[in-house]
Short mmCIF file of C-alpha atoms in Angstrom, two decimals:
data_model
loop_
_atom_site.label_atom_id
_atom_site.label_comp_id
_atom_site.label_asym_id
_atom_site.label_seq_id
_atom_site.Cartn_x
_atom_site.Cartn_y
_atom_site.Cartn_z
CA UNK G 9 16.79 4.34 -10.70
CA UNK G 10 15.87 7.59 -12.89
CA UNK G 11 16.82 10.77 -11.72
CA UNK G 12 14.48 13.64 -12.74
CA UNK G 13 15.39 16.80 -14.26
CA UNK G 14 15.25 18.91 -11.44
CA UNK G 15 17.77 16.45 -9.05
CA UNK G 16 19.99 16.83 -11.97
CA UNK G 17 20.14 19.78 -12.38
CA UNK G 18 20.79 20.67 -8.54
CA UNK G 19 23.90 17.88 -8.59
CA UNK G 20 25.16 19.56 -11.68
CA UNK G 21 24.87 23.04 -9.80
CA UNK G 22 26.41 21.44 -6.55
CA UNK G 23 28.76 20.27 -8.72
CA UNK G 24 29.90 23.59 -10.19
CA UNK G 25 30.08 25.27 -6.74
CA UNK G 26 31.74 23.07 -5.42
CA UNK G 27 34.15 21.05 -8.64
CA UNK G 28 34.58 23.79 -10.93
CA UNK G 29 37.12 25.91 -8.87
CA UNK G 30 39.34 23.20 -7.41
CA UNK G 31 39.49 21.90 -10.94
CA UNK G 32 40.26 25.32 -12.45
CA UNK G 33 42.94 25.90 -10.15
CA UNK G 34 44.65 22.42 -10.46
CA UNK G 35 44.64 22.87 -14.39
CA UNK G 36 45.26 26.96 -14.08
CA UNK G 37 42.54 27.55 -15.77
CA UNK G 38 40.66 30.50 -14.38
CA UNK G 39 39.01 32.95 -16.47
CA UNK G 40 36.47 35.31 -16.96
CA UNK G 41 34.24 32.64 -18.43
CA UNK G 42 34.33 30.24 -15.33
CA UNK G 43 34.01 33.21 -12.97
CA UNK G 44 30.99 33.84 -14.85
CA UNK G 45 29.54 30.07 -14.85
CA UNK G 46 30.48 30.07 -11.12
CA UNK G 47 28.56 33.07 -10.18
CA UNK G 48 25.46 32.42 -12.12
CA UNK G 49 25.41 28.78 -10.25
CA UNK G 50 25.38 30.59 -7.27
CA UNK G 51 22.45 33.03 -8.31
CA UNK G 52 20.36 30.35 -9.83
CA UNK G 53 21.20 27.81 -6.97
CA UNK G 54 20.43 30.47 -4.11
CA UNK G 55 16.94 30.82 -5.93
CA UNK G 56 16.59 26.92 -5.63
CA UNK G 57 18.01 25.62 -3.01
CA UNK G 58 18.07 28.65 -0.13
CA UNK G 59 21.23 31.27 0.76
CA UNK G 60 22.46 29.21 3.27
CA UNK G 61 23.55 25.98 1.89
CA UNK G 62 24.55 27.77 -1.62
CA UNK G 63 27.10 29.79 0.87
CA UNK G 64 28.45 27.02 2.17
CA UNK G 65 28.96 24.88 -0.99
CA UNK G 66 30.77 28.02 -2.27
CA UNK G 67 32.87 28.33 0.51
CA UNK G 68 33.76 25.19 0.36
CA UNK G 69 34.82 25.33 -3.18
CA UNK G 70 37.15 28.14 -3.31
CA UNK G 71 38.44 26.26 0.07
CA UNK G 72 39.48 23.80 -1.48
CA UNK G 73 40.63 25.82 -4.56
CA UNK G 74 43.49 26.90 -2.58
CA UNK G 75 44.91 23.73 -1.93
CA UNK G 76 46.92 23.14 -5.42
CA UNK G 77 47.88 26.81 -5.08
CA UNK G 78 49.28 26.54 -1.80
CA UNK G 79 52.92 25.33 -2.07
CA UNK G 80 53.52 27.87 -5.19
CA UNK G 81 52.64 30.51 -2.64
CA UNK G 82 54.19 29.00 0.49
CA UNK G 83 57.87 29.51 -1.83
CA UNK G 84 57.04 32.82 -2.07
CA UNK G 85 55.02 32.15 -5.77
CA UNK G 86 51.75 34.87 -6.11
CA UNK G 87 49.14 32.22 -7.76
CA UNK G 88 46.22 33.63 -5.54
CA UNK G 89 46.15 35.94 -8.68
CA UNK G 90 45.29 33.11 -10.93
CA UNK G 91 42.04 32.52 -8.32
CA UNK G 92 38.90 33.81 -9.63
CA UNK G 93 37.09 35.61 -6.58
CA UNK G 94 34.58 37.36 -8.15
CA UNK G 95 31.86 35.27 -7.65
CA UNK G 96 32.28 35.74 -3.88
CA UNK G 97 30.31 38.73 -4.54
CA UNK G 98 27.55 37.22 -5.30
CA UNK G 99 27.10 36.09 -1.18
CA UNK G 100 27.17 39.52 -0.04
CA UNK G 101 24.17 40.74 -2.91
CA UNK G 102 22.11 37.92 -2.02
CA UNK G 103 22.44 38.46 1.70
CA UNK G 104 21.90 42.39 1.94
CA UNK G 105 18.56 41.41 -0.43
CA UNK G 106 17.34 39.05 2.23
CA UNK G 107 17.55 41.57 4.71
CA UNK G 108 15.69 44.09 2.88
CA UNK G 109 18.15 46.12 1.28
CA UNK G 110 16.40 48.01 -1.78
CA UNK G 111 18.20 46.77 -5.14
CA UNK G 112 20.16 49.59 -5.75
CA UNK G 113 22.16 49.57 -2.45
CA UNK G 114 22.30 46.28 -2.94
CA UNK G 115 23.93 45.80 -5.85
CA UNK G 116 26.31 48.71 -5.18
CA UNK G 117 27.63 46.95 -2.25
CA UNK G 118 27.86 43.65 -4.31
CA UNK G 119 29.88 45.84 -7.03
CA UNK G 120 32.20 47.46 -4.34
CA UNK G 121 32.59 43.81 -3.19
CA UNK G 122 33.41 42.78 -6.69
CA UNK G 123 35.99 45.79 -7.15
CA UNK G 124 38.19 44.68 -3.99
CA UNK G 125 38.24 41.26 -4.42
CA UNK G 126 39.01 41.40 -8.46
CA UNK G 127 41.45 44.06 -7.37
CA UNK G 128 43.16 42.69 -4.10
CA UNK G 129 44.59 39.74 -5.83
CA UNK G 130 46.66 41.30 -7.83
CA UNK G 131 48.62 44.06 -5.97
CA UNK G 132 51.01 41.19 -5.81
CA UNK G 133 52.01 41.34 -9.27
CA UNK G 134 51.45 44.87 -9.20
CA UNK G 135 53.94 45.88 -6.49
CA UNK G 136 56.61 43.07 -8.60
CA UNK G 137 55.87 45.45 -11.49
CA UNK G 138 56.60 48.38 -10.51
CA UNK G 139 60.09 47.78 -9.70
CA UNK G 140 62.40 49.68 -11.24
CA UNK G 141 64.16 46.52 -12.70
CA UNK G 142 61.00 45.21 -13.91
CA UNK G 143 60.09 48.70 -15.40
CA UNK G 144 63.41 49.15 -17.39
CA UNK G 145 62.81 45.26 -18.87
CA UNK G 146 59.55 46.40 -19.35
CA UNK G 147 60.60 49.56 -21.41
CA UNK G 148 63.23 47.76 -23.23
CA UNK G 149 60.93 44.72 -24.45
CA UNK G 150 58.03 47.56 -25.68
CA UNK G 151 61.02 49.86 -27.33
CA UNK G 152 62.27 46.34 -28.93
CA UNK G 153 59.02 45.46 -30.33
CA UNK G 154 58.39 48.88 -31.92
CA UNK G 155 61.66 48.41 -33.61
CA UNK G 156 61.41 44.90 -34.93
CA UNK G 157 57.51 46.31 -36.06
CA UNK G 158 59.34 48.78 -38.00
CA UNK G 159 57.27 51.19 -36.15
CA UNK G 160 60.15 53.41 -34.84
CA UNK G 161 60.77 53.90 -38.56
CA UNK G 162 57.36 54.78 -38.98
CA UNK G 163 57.52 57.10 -36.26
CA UNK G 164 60.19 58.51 -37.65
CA UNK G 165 58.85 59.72 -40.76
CA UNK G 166 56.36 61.78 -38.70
CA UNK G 167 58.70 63.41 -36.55
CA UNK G 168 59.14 61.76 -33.19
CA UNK G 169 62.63 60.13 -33.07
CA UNK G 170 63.74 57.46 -30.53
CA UNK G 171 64.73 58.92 -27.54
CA UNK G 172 61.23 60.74 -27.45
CA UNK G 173 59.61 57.03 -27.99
CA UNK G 174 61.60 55.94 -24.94
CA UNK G 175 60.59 59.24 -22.91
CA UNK G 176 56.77 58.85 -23.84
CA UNK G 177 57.06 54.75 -23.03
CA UNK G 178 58.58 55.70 -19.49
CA UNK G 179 55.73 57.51 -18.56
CA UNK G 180 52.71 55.49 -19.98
CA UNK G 181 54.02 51.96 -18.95
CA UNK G 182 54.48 52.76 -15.59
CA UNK G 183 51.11 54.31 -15.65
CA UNK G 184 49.45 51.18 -16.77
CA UNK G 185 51.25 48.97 -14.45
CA UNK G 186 50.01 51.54 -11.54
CA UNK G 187 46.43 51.12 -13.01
CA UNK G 188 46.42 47.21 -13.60
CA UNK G 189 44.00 46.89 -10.00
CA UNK G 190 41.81 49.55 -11.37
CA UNK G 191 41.14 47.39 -14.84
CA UNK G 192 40.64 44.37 -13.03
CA UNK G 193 38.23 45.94 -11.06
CA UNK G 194 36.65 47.55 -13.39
CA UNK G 195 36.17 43.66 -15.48
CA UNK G 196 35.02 42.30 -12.16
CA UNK G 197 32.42 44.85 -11.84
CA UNK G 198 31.12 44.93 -15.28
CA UNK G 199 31.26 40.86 -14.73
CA UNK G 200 29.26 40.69 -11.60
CA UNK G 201 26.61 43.45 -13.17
CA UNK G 202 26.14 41.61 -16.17
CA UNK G 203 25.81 38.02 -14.65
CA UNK G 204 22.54 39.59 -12.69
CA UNK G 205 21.14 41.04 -15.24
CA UNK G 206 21.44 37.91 -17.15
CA UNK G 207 19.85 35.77 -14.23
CA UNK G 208 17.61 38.55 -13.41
CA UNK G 209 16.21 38.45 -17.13
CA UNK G 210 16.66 34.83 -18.60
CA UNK G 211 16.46 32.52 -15.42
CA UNK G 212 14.19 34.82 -12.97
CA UNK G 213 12.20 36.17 -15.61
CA UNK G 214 11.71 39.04 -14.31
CA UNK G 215 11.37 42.35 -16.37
CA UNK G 216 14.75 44.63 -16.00
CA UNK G 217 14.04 48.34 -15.50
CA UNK G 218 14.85 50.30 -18.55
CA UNK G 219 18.24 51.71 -18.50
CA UNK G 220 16.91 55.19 -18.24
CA UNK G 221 15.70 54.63 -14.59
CA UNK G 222 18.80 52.64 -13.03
CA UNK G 223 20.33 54.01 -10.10
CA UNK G 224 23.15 54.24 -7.54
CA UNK G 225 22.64 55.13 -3.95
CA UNK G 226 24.00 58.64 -3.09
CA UNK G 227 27.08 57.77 -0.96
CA UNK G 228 28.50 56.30 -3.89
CA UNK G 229 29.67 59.62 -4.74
CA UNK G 230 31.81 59.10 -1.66
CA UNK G 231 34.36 56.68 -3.98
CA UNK G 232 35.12 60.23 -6.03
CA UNK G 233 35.83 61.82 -2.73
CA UNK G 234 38.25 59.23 -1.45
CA UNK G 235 39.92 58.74 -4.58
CA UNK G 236 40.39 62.63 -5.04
CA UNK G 237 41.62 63.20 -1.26
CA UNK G 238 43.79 59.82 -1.43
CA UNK G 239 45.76 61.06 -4.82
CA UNK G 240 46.06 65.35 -3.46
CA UNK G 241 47.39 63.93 -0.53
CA UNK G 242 49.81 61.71 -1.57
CA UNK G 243 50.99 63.63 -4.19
CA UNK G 244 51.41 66.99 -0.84
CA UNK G 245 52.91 64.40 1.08
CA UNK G 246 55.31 62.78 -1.53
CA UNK G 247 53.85 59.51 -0.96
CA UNK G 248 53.74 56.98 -3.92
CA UNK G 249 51.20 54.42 -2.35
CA UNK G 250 48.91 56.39 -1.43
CA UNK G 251 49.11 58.20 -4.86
CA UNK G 252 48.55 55.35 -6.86
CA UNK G 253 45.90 54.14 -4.67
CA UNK G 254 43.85 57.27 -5.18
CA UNK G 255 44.37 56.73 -9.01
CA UNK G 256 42.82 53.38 -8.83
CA UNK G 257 39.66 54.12 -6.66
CA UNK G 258 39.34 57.58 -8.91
CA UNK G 259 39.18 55.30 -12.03
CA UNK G 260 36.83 52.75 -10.47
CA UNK G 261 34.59 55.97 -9.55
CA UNK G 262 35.12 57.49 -13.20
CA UNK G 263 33.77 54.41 -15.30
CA UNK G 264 30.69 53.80 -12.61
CA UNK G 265 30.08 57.54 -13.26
CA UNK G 266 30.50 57.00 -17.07
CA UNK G 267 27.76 54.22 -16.99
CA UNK G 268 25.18 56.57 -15.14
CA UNK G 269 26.21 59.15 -17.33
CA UNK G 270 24.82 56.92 -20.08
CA UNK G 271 22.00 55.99 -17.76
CA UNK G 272 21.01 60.04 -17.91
CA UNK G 273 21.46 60.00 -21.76
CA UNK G 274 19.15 56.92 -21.74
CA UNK G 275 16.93 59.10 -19.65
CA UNK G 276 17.15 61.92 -21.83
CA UNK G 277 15.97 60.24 -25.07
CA UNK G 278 12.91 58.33 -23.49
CA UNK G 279 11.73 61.77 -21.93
CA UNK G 280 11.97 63.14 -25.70
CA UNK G 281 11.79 60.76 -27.29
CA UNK G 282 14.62 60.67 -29.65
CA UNK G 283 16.52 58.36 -31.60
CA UNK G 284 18.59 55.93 -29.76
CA UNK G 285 20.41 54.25 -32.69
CA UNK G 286 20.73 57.85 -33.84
CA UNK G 287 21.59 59.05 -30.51
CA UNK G 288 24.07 56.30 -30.05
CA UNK G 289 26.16 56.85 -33.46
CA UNK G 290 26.86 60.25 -32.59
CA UNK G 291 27.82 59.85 -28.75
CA UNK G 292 30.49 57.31 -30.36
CA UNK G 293 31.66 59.45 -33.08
CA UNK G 294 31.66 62.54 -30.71
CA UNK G 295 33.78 60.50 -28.19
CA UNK G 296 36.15 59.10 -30.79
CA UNK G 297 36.47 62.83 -31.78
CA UNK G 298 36.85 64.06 -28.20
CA UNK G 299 37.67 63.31 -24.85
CA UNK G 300 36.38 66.11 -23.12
CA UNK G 301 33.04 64.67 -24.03
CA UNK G 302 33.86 61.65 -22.52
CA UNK G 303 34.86 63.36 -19.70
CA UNK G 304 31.28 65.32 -19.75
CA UNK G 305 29.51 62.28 -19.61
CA UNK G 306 31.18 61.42 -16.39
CA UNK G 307 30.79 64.48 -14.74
CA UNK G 308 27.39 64.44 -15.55
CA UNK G 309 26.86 60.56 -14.38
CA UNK G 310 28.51 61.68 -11.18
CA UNK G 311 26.49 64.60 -10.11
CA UNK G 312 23.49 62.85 -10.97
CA UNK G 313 24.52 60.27 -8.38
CA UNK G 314 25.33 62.83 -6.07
CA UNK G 315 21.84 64.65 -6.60
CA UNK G 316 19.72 62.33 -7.99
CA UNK G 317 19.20 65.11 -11.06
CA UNK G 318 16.42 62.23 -12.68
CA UNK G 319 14.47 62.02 -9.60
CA UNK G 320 14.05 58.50 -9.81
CA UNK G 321 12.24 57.32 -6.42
CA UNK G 322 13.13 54.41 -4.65
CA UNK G 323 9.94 52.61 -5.93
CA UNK G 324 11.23 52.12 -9.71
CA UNK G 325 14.01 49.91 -8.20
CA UNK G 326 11.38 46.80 -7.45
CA UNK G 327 11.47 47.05 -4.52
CA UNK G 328 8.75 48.13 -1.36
CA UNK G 329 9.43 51.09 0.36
#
């Protein structure tokens, strides 16, 4: 019996939807890169084989993914963290496409979906971090390191002893513990956008827009908004949670912002016609040399959300009006 090319291929794919995560979590080994093959499967098998039975062949694989993970967390163990659910993401682009979402609202959504459940996982871990215990062995450990590095010494010589080491550590490392759901996010989302534009370009073959026309729907501004409110009002109201969780959505909001506002300088040297490698060396220099323009660059990505300042009409997205 010979199998042709295209049956294996579609038990291979079946085989990754379906193998690949129980096997990844009964040899903990999840990672970006087998998010990644897991959520291309799913593109190119949707494509092949139909949204409906890819779904469920998904489904069932991260069902069953849970199953070595279970007793860990049934003794009170996080390992949901370990899970990769990023590719889930994937069900809720393809879906809002088939009922005639436009691209760009599309593949917001599928980012937003990509944010919470890269982000949800681990508040677990992030909660257990934040402890004051785990804070000061935190401290400790980094202050440790910096003194077997001979970095203290180093430090030193330029003026900042070791108590103001200690002071600077206890407010930066709490910090990055309070941002750790914002960075996964962030990966998740630059993982999901990346994985379509791959699929979109190599498998699909289909012609990506140029980077100077990309766009996010308007409400996305909204993310900003929340994350502003969320942080003013925790900090008025003394309350930590709700802080931190206006941090998180505010740095989600910041770095899509940042990638529009790249998306306007993209704009800006196709309408004149400039340089980009030229371009590109001095945004990097200029942003090595200063924050505030990185900070420009946002503000600019995020008002042109907000308003559209490109004009870029539905139409460029691929899509019918």
């Amino acid at each position: 019996m010979v199998i042709s090319d295209k049956d294996a291929f579609r038990y291979v794919s079946r085989f990754v939807l379906v193998g690949v995560p129980i096997l990844a979590s009964f040899f903990s080994v999840w990672s970006w890169i087998i998010e990644c093959i897991i959520l291309l499967t799913f593109f190119v098998q949707t494509r092949n084989s139909g949204f409906r039975q890819t779904a469920i062949l998904l489904g069932i694989g991260y069902v069953l993914s849970l199953i070595p993970v279970i007793p860990s967390v049934s003794i009170g163990v996080d390992s949901l963290v370990q899970i990769g659910f990023t590719p889930l993401a994937g069900l809720l682009l393809v879906l809002l496409k088939e009922k005639g979402l436009s691209t760009s609202h599309s593949i917001f959504w599928g980012l937003i979906m990509a944010m919470l459940l890269s982000a949800i996982p681990a508040l677990p871990a992030t909660i257990a971090a934040l402890q004051p215990d785990m804070l000061d062995n935190a401290i400790t450990g980094t202050l440790q390191l910096y003194k077997d590095q001979g970095l203290t010494q180093a430090l030193a010589a330029q003026g900042m002893t070791e108590q103001q080491l200690e002071t600077m550590l206890r407010m930066i490392i709490p910090m990055v513990f309070q941002l750790m759901p914002a960075f996964l996010a962030i990966v998740g989302m630059l993982e999901f956008g990346l994985i379509y534009i791959v699929f979109r370009f190599f498998i699909d073959k289909i012609k990506p827009k140029p980077m100077a026309y990309w766009k996010l729907p308007w409400y996305a501004v909204w993310l900003a908004i929340i994350g502003l409110s969320s942080y003013l009002g925790g900090d008025y109201l003394a309350n930590t949670v709700l802080k931190i969780i206006g941090m998180n959505v505010m740095a989600v909001a910041a770095a899509l912002s940042f990638v529009m506002g790249l998306v306007c300088l993209a704009y800006v040297i196709k309408k004149y016609r400039l340089s980009p490698w030229l371009v590109a060396i001095l945004v990097i220099i200029a942003l090595i040399m200063s924050p505030f323009i990185l900070m420009t660059i946002v503000f600019i990505g995020l008002f042109d959300i907000a308003f559209n300042n490109r004009k870029v009409p539905e139409k460029t997205e691929g899509d019918k009006k």
